[in-house]
Amino acid sequence: MRTAVEDYIKYIYTLQASGIKVSTGNLAGLMQISMPSVSEMIKKLTDAGYISNKPYHGFKLSPGGEKIALMQLRKHRLLEYFMINVLNFEWEDVHQEADKIEHAVSEKFINSLEYFLGYPKYDPHGHPIPDIKGKIAALKSMPVTKAKVGEFYYVSSVDDKSNEILKYLKEIGVRINSKIKISKVMAFDGSVIIILKGKKYLLSRKIAERLFVSGIDRNSEI
Ligand SMILES: [Zn+2]
């Protein structure tokens, strides 16, 4: 299957999973591709049966399309895990590389890699890794912008697309499962002040929207 097709399907899945309407405009923005190119590809994917179009509700992946998306995510996330835990990459340096390699490896390769890595459940950015059957754990989390002031949370995942943001979070000591307290949410511009290990940090809206938290300590999961 062609790289572009796999990428589109993966991005459609990403929008669907975060509850965002899958429209030509949203896809174009996320993928940084022009609207006409996106429309053209949507037509191809519809003709091939990977997506269905519900007027006014956007596009939705068919079961076949969803299967492809989950396989791509499985490859991507296991490759990122491998790069960080075995090859000692930094967490801001793996996403773009994994985006390229994921199209080149076979299912057999990725199944063996998963065995070699000891069946990890989450990738280094906190995203669940689909299993061999395409089953994926549900993420019960919210962006830190929606968290309640005065409450404690655990960092559950972070959007892996911006190296700059990942680098900044690493510098201030934010890790997956870090315990943070919400000190202030600035309604007027969406920035958030968090307390991490007794220190206060201001997160701009751009960062706060990409940092996800939950009330669950992941170490307590079985
Ligand atoms: Zn990634």
PDB file of C-alpha atoms and ligand atoms in Angstrom:
ATOM      1  CA  MET A   1       0.000   0.000   0.000  1.00  0.00           C
ATOM      2  CA  ARG A   2       1.192   3.503  -0.762  1.00  0.00           C
ATOM      3  CA  THR A   3       2.686   5.671   1.952  1.00  0.00           C
ATOM      4  CA  ALA A   4       0.313   8.581   1.312  1.00  0.00           C
ATOM      5  CA  VAL A   5      -2.777   6.379   1.657  1.00  0.00           C
ATOM      6  CA  GLU A   6      -1.530   4.950   4.958  1.00  0.00           C
ATOM      7  CA  ASP A   7      -0.734   8.430   6.258  1.00  0.00           C
ATOM      8  CA  TYR A   8      -4.163   9.834   5.403  1.00  0.00           C
ATOM      9  CA  ILE A   9      -5.895   6.907   7.051  1.00  0.00           C
ATOM     10  CA  LYS A  10      -3.742   7.302  10.153  1.00  0.00           C
ATOM     11  CA  TYR A  11      -4.476  11.022  10.417  1.00  0.00           C
ATOM     12  CA  ILE A  12      -8.206  10.467   9.935  1.00  0.00           C
ATOM     13  CA  TYR A  13      -8.079   7.960  12.777  1.00  0.00           C
ATOM     14  CA  THR A  14      -6.186  10.454  14.964  1.00  0.00           C
ATOM     15  CA  LEU A  15      -8.898  13.091  14.436  1.00  0.00           C
ATOM     16  CA  GLN A  16     -11.679  10.560  15.060  1.00  0.00           C
ATOM     17  CA  ALA A  17     -10.014   9.300  18.241  1.00  0.00           C
ATOM     18  CA  SER A  18      -9.707  12.818  19.660  1.00  0.00           C
ATOM     19  CA  GLY A  19     -13.367  13.509  18.937  1.00  0.00           C
ATOM     20  CA  ILE A  20     -12.630  16.124  16.275  1.00  0.00           C
ATOM     21  CA  LYS A  21     -14.854  16.215  13.177  1.00  0.00           C
ATOM     22  CA  VAL A  22     -13.019  14.741  10.208  1.00  0.00           C
ATOM     23  CA  SER A  23     -13.411  17.386   7.528  1.00  0.00           C
ATOM     24  CA  THR A  24     -11.283  18.340   4.540  1.00  0.00           C
ATOM     25  CA  GLY A  25     -10.283  21.546   6.351  1.00  0.00           C
ATOM     26  CA  ASN A  26      -9.274  19.830   9.602  1.00  0.00           C
ATOM     27  CA  LEU A  27      -7.282  17.203   7.724  1.00  0.00           C
ATOM     28  CA  ALA A  28      -5.535  19.834   5.585  1.00  0.00           C
ATOM     29  CA  GLY A  29      -4.546  21.733   8.742  1.00  0.00           C
ATOM     30  CA  LEU A  30      -3.309  18.661  10.587  1.00  0.00           C
ATOM     31  CA  MET A  31      -1.333  17.280   7.650  1.00  0.00           C
ATOM     32  CA  GLN A  32      -0.179  20.652   6.301  1.00  0.00           C
ATOM     33  CA  ILE A  33      -1.491  19.773   2.847  1.00  0.00           C
ATOM     34  CA  SER A  34      -3.643  21.920   0.532  1.00  0.00           C
ATOM     35  CA  MET A  35      -7.447  21.505   0.563  1.00  0.00           C
ATOM     36  CA  PRO A  36      -7.682  20.419  -3.109  1.00  0.00           C
ATOM     37  CA  SER A  37      -5.118  17.639  -2.569  1.00  0.00           C
ATOM     38  CA  VAL A  38      -7.004  16.462   0.502  1.00  0.00           C
ATOM     39  CA  SER A  39     -10.346  16.450  -1.385  1.00  0.00           C
ATOM     40  CA  GLU A  40      -8.818  14.416  -4.168  1.00  0.00           C
ATOM     41  CA  MET A  41      -7.426  11.834  -1.759  1.00  0.00           C
ATOM     42  CA  ILE A  42     -10.705  11.657   0.189  1.00  0.00           C
ATOM     43  CA  LYS A  43     -12.428  10.741  -3.054  1.00  0.00           C
ATOM     44  CA  LYS A  44      -9.897   7.987  -3.731  1.00  0.00           C
ATOM     45  CA  LEU A  45     -10.223   6.616  -0.211  1.00  0.00           C
ATOM     46  CA  THR A  46     -14.017   6.668  -0.462  1.00  0.00           C
ATOM     47  CA  ASP A  47     -13.929   4.835  -3.811  1.00  0.00           C
ATOM     48  CA  ALA A  48     -11.568   2.247  -2.300  1.00  0.00           C
ATOM     49  CA  GLY A  49     -13.985   1.707   0.607  1.00  0.00           C
ATOM     50  CA  TYR A  50     -11.731   2.961   3.390  1.00  0.00           C
ATOM     51  CA  ILE A  51     -13.998   5.801   4.439  1.00  0.00           C
ATOM     52  CA  SER A  52     -17.650   6.657   4.368  1.00  0.00           C
ATOM     53  CA  ASN A  53     -18.975  10.181   4.066  1.00  0.00           C
ATOM     54  CA  LYS A  54     -21.784  11.242   6.346  1.00  0.00           C
ATOM     55  CA  PRO A  55     -23.119  14.595   5.169  1.00  0.00           C
ATOM     56  CA  TYR A  56     -22.695  17.267   7.903  1.00  0.00           C
ATOM     57  CA  HIS A  57     -20.866  14.808  10.165  1.00  0.00           C
ATOM     58  CA  GLY A  58     -17.622  14.544   8.247  1.00  0.00           C
ATOM     59  CA  PHE A  59     -15.852  11.384   7.167  1.00  0.00           C
ATOM     60  CA  LYS A  60     -15.564   8.150   9.075  1.00  0.00           C
ATOM     61  CA  LEU A  61     -13.219   5.215   8.569  1.00  0.00           C
ATOM     62  CA  SER A  62     -14.824   1.947   7.510  1.00  0.00           C
ATOM     63  CA  PRO A  63     -13.852  -1.162   9.540  1.00  0.00           C
ATOM     64  CA  GLY A  64     -11.266  -1.882   6.822  1.00  0.00           C
ATOM     65  CA  GLY A  65      -9.857   1.635   7.063  1.00  0.00           C
ATOM     66  CA  GLU A  66      -9.722   1.431  10.832  1.00  0.00           C
ATOM     67  CA  LYS A  67      -7.756  -1.804  10.647  1.00  0.00           C
ATOM     68  CA  ILE A  68      -5.121  -0.118   8.488  1.00  0.00           C
ATOM     69  CA  ALA A  69      -4.947   2.887  10.837  1.00  0.00           C
ATOM     70  CA  LEU A  70      -4.400   0.682  13.881  1.00  0.00           C
ATOM     71  CA  MET A  71      -1.675  -1.285  12.115  1.00  0.00           C
ATOM     72  CA  GLN A  72       0.131   1.967  11.229  1.00  0.00           C
ATOM     73  CA  LEU A  73      -0.143   3.204  14.819  1.00  0.00           C
ATOM     74  CA  ARG A  74       1.122  -0.156  16.076  1.00  0.00           C
ATOM     75  CA  LYS A  75       4.189   0.093  13.847  1.00  0.00           C
ATOM     76  CA  HIS A  76       4.771   3.767  14.659  1.00  0.00           C
ATOM     77  CA  ARG A  77       4.495   3.390  18.406  1.00  0.00           C
ATOM     78  CA  LEU A  78       6.579   0.229  18.703  1.00  0.00           C
ATOM     79  CA  LEU A  79       9.286   1.841  16.563  1.00  0.00           C
ATOM     80  CA  GLU A  80       9.317   4.905  18.812  1.00  0.00           C
ATOM     81  CA  TYR A  81       9.562   2.676  21.878  1.00  0.00           C
ATOM     82  CA  PHE A  82      12.465   0.795  20.288  1.00  0.00           C
ATOM     83  CA  MET A  83      14.309   3.981  19.320  1.00  0.00           C
ATOM     84  CA  ILE A  84      14.108   5.443  22.815  1.00  0.00           C
ATOM     85  CA  ASN A  85      14.581   2.354  24.963  1.00  0.00           C
ATOM     86  CA  VAL A  86      17.106   0.454  22.875  1.00  0.00           C
ATOM     87  CA  LEU A  87      18.783   3.017  20.631  1.00  0.00           C
ATOM     88  CA  ASN A  88      18.787   5.776  23.287  1.00  0.00           C
ATOM     89  CA  PHE A  89      17.108   8.448  21.179  1.00  0.00           C
ATOM     90  CA  GLU A  90      15.630  11.478  22.954  1.00  0.00           C
ATOM     91  CA  TRP A  91      11.815  11.606  23.131  1.00  0.00           C
ATOM     92  CA  GLU A  92      11.698  14.648  20.854  1.00  0.00           C
ATOM     93  CA  ASP A  93      13.719  12.948  18.125  1.00  0.00           C
ATOM     94  CA  VAL A  94      11.745   9.820  17.263  1.00  0.00           C
ATOM     95  CA  HIS A  95       8.422  10.870  15.724  1.00  0.00           C
ATOM     96  CA  GLN A  96       9.548  12.024  12.275  1.00  0.00           C
ATOM     97  CA  GLU A  97      11.887   9.066  11.930  1.00  0.00           C
ATOM     98  CA  ALA A  98       9.160   6.582  12.933  1.00  0.00           C
ATOM     99  CA  ASP A  99       6.809   8.243  10.432  1.00  0.00           C
ATOM    100  CA  LYS A 100       9.197   7.232   7.664  1.00  0.00           C
ATOM    101  CA  ILE A 101      10.213   3.747   8.853  1.00  0.00           C
ATOM    102  CA  GLU A 102       6.658   2.604   9.662  1.00  0.00           C
ATOM    103  CA  HIS A 103       5.858   2.303   5.945  1.00  0.00           C
ATOM    104  CA  ALA A 104       8.840   0.083   5.260  1.00  0.00           C
ATOM    105  CA  VAL A 105       8.480  -2.643   7.897  1.00  0.00           C
ATOM    106  CA  SER A 106       6.324  -5.757   7.589  1.00  0.00           C
ATOM    107  CA  GLU A 107       3.838  -7.082  10.119  1.00  0.00           C
ATOM    108  CA  LYS A 108       6.201  -9.971  10.794  1.00  0.00           C
ATOM    109  CA  PHE A 109       9.003  -7.533  11.598  1.00  0.00           C
ATOM    110  CA  ILE A 110       6.825  -5.549  13.981  1.00  0.00           C
ATOM    111  CA  ASN A 111       5.492  -8.679  15.747  1.00  0.00           C
ATOM    112  CA  SER A 112       9.068  -9.820  16.370  1.00  0.00           C
ATOM    113  CA  LEU A 113      10.031  -6.347  17.565  1.00  0.00           C
ATOM    114  CA  GLU A 114       7.118  -6.345  19.990  1.00  0.00           C
ATOM    115  CA  TYR A 115       8.253  -9.698  21.403  1.00  0.00           C
ATOM    116  CA  PHE A 116      11.851  -8.426  21.659  1.00  0.00           C
ATOM    117  CA  LEU A 117      10.684  -5.327  23.554  1.00  0.00           C
ATOM    118  CA  GLY A 118       8.594  -7.372  26.000  1.00  0.00           C
ATOM    119  CA  TYR A 119       5.121  -6.295  24.828  1.00  0.00           C
ATOM    120  CA  PRO A 120       5.080  -2.656  25.964  1.00  0.00           C
ATOM    121  CA  LYS A 121       1.596  -1.215  26.466  1.00  0.00           C
ATOM    122  CA  TYR A 122       2.394   2.455  25.857  1.00  0.00           C
ATOM    123  CA  ASP A 123       4.758   4.340  23.595  1.00  0.00           C
ATOM    124  CA  PRO A 124       7.251   6.884  25.019  1.00  0.00           C
ATOM    125  CA  HIS A 125       4.742   9.750  24.590  1.00  0.00           C
ATOM    126  CA  GLY A 126       2.099   7.877  26.571  1.00  0.00           C
ATOM    127  CA  HIS A 127      -0.049   6.605  23.701  1.00  0.00           C
ATOM    128  CA  PRO A 128      -1.416   3.048  23.893  1.00  0.00           C
ATOM    129  CA  ILE A 129       0.066   0.523  21.475  1.00  0.00           C
ATOM    130  CA  PRO A 130      -2.517  -1.548  19.545  1.00  0.00           C
ATOM    131  CA  ASP A 131      -1.959  -5.298  20.017  1.00  0.00           C
ATOM    132  CA  ILE A 132      -1.541  -7.855  17.238  1.00  0.00           C
ATOM    133  CA  LYS A 133      -5.319  -8.050  16.786  1.00  0.00           C
ATOM    134  CA  GLY A 134      -5.644  -4.264  16.566  1.00  0.00           C
ATOM    135  CA  LYS A 135      -7.085  -3.900  20.045  1.00  0.00           C
ATOM    136  CA  ILE A 136      -6.174  -0.604  21.675  1.00  0.00           C
ATOM    137  CA  ALA A 137      -6.596   0.627  25.256  1.00  0.00           C
ATOM    138  CA  ALA A 138      -8.955   3.577  25.690  1.00  0.00           C
ATOM    139  CA  LEU A 139      -7.262   6.753  26.871  1.00  0.00           C
ATOM    140  CA  LYS A 140      -9.128   8.409  29.689  1.00  0.00           C
ATOM    141  CA  SER A 141      -7.409  11.762  29.629  1.00  0.00           C
ATOM    142  CA  MET A 142      -7.949  15.436  28.909  1.00  0.00           C
ATOM    143  CA  PRO A 143      -5.789  18.348  27.875  1.00  0.00           C
ATOM    144  CA  VAL A 144      -4.392  20.134  30.908  1.00  0.00           C
ATOM    145  CA  THR A 145      -6.398  23.224  29.838  1.00  0.00           C
ATOM    146  CA  LYS A 146      -9.543  21.351  30.982  1.00  0.00           C
ATOM    147  CA  ALA A 147      -8.124  20.274  34.361  1.00  0.00           C
ATOM    148  CA  LYS A 148      -9.465  21.593  37.654  1.00  0.00           C
ATOM    149  CA  VAL A 149      -7.494  24.159  39.635  1.00  0.00           C
ATOM    150  CA  GLY A 150      -6.147  22.806  42.909  1.00  0.00           C
ATOM    151  CA  GLU A 151      -6.360  19.146  41.833  1.00  0.00           C
ATOM    152  CA  PHE A 152      -3.555  16.650  41.300  1.00  0.00           C
ATOM    153  CA  TYR A 153      -3.154  14.789  38.018  1.00  0.00           C
ATOM    154  CA  TYR A 154      -0.766  12.405  36.339  1.00  0.00           C
ATOM    155  CA  VAL A 155       0.658  13.197  32.904  1.00  0.00           C
ATOM    156  CA  SER A 156      -0.828  10.536  30.643  1.00  0.00           C
ATOM    157  CA  SER A 157       0.385  11.550  27.191  1.00  0.00           C
ATOM    158  CA  VAL A 158       1.859  14.342  25.149  1.00  0.00           C
ATOM    159  CA  ASP A 159       1.342  15.157  21.495  1.00  0.00           C
ATOM    160  CA  ASP A 160       4.473  13.940  19.750  1.00  0.00           C
ATOM    161  CA  LYS A 161       4.402  16.116  16.649  1.00  0.00           C
ATOM    162  CA  SER A 162       6.309  19.141  17.941  1.00  0.00           C
ATOM    163  CA  ASN A 163       9.959  18.522  18.816  1.00  0.00           C
ATOM    164  CA  GLU A 164      10.161  21.977  20.406  1.00  0.00           C
ATOM    165  CA  ILE A 165       7.351  21.311  22.845  1.00  0.00           C
ATOM    166  CA  LEU A 166       8.685  17.857  23.739  1.00  0.00           C
ATOM    167  CA  LYS A 167      12.100  19.369  24.330  1.00  0.00           C
ATOM    168  CA  TYR A 168      10.717  22.102  26.568  1.00  0.00           C
ATOM    169  CA  LEU A 169       8.655  19.667  28.635  1.00  0.00           C
ATOM    170  CA  LYS A 170      11.688  17.443  29.054  1.00  0.00           C
ATOM    171  CA  GLU A 171      13.765  20.423  30.203  1.00  0.00           C
ATOM    172  CA  ILE A 172      11.333  21.364  32.953  1.00  0.00           C
ATOM    173  CA  GLY A 173      11.132  17.713  34.021  1.00  0.00           C
ATOM    174  CA  VAL A 174       7.706  16.673  32.718  1.00  0.00           C
ATOM    175  CA  ARG A 175       7.603  12.930  32.048  1.00  0.00           C
ATOM    176  CA  ILE A 176       4.818  10.440  31.395  1.00  0.00           C
ATOM    177  CA  ASN A 177       3.200   9.758  34.770  1.00  0.00           C
ATOM    178  CA  SER A 178       4.690  12.882  36.419  1.00  0.00           C
ATOM    179  CA  LYS A 179       2.388  14.054  39.212  1.00  0.00           C
ATOM    180  CA  ILE A 180       1.362  17.681  38.774  1.00  0.00           C
ATOM    181  CA  LYS A 181      -0.942  20.090  40.565  1.00  0.00           C
ATOM    182  CA  ILE A 182      -2.934  22.693  38.670  1.00  0.00           C
ATOM    183  CA  SER A 183      -2.208  26.085  40.178  1.00  0.00           C
ATOM    184  CA  LYS A 184      -4.054  28.331  37.753  1.00  0.00           C
ATOM    185  CA  VAL A 185      -5.889  28.136  34.417  1.00  0.00           C
ATOM    186  CA  MET A 186      -5.992  31.486  32.649  1.00  0.00           C
ATOM    187  CA  ALA A 187      -9.370  31.538  30.949  1.00  0.00           C
ATOM    188  CA  PHE A 188      -8.537  34.579  28.840  1.00  0.00           C
ATOM    189  CA  ASP A 189      -5.661  32.986  26.932  1.00  0.00           C
ATOM    190  CA  GLY A 190      -5.760  29.312  27.870  1.00  0.00           C
ATOM    191  CA  SER A 191      -2.348  29.160  29.481  1.00  0.00           C
ATOM    192  CA  VAL A 192      -1.909  27.054  32.611  1.00  0.00           C
ATOM    193  CA  ILE A 193       0.347  27.254  35.652  1.00  0.00           C
ATOM    194  CA  ILE A 194       1.324  23.840  36.981  1.00  0.00           C
ATOM    195  CA  ILE A 195       3.248  22.815  40.068  1.00  0.00           C
ATOM    196  CA  LEU A 196       5.775  20.056  39.500  1.00  0.00           C
ATOM    197  CA  LYS A 197       7.987  18.862  42.368  1.00  0.00           C
ATOM    198  CA  GLY A 198       7.212  22.026  44.315  1.00  0.00           C
ATOM    199  CA  LYS A 199       8.063  24.417  41.479  1.00  0.00           C
ATOM    200  CA  LYS A 200       5.662  26.495  39.387  1.00  0.00           C
ATOM    201  CA  TYR A 201       5.783  26.476  35.596  1.00  0.00           C
ATOM    202  CA  LEU A 202       3.764  28.501  33.128  1.00  0.00           C
ATOM    203  CA  LEU A 203       2.584  26.527  30.118  1.00  0.00           C
ATOM    204  CA  SER A 204       1.407  28.573  27.146  1.00  0.00           C
ATOM    205  CA  ARG A 205      -1.906  27.561  25.560  1.00  0.00           C
ATOM    206  CA  LYS A 206      -0.040  25.926  22.683  1.00  0.00           C
ATOM    207  CA  ILE A 207       1.789  23.640  25.085  1.00  0.00           C
ATOM    208  CA  ALA A 208      -1.126  23.105  27.489  1.00  0.00           C
ATOM    209  CA  GLU A 209      -3.410  21.901  24.673  1.00  0.00           C
ATOM    210  CA  ARG A 210      -0.868  19.227  23.808  1.00  0.00           C
ATOM    211  CA  LEU A 211      -0.269  17.938  27.325  1.00  0.00           C
ATOM    212  CA  PHE A 212      -2.811  15.350  28.500  1.00  0.00           C
ATOM    213  CA  VAL A 213      -3.503  14.373  32.078  1.00  0.00           C
ATOM    214  CA  SER A 214      -5.663  11.935  34.001  1.00  0.00           C
ATOM    215  CA  GLY A 215      -6.428  11.147  37.609  1.00  0.00           C
ATOM    216  CA  ILE A 216      -4.992   7.652  37.225  1.00  0.00           C
ATOM    217  CA  ASP A 217      -1.463   6.719  38.220  1.00  0.00           C
ATOM    218  CA  ARG A 218      -0.316   4.504  35.373  1.00  0.00           C
ATOM    219  CA  ASN A 219       2.050   2.585  37.649  1.00  0.00           C
ATOM    220  CA  SER A 220      -0.979   1.308  39.502  1.00  0.00           C
ATOM    221  CA  GLU A 221      -2.351  -0.309  36.339  1.00  0.00           C
ATOM    222  CA  ILE A 222      -1.878  -4.036  36.041  1.00  0.00           C
TER     223      ILE A 222
HETATM  224 ZN    ZN B   1       4.984   9.590  17.022  1.00  0.00          ZN
END
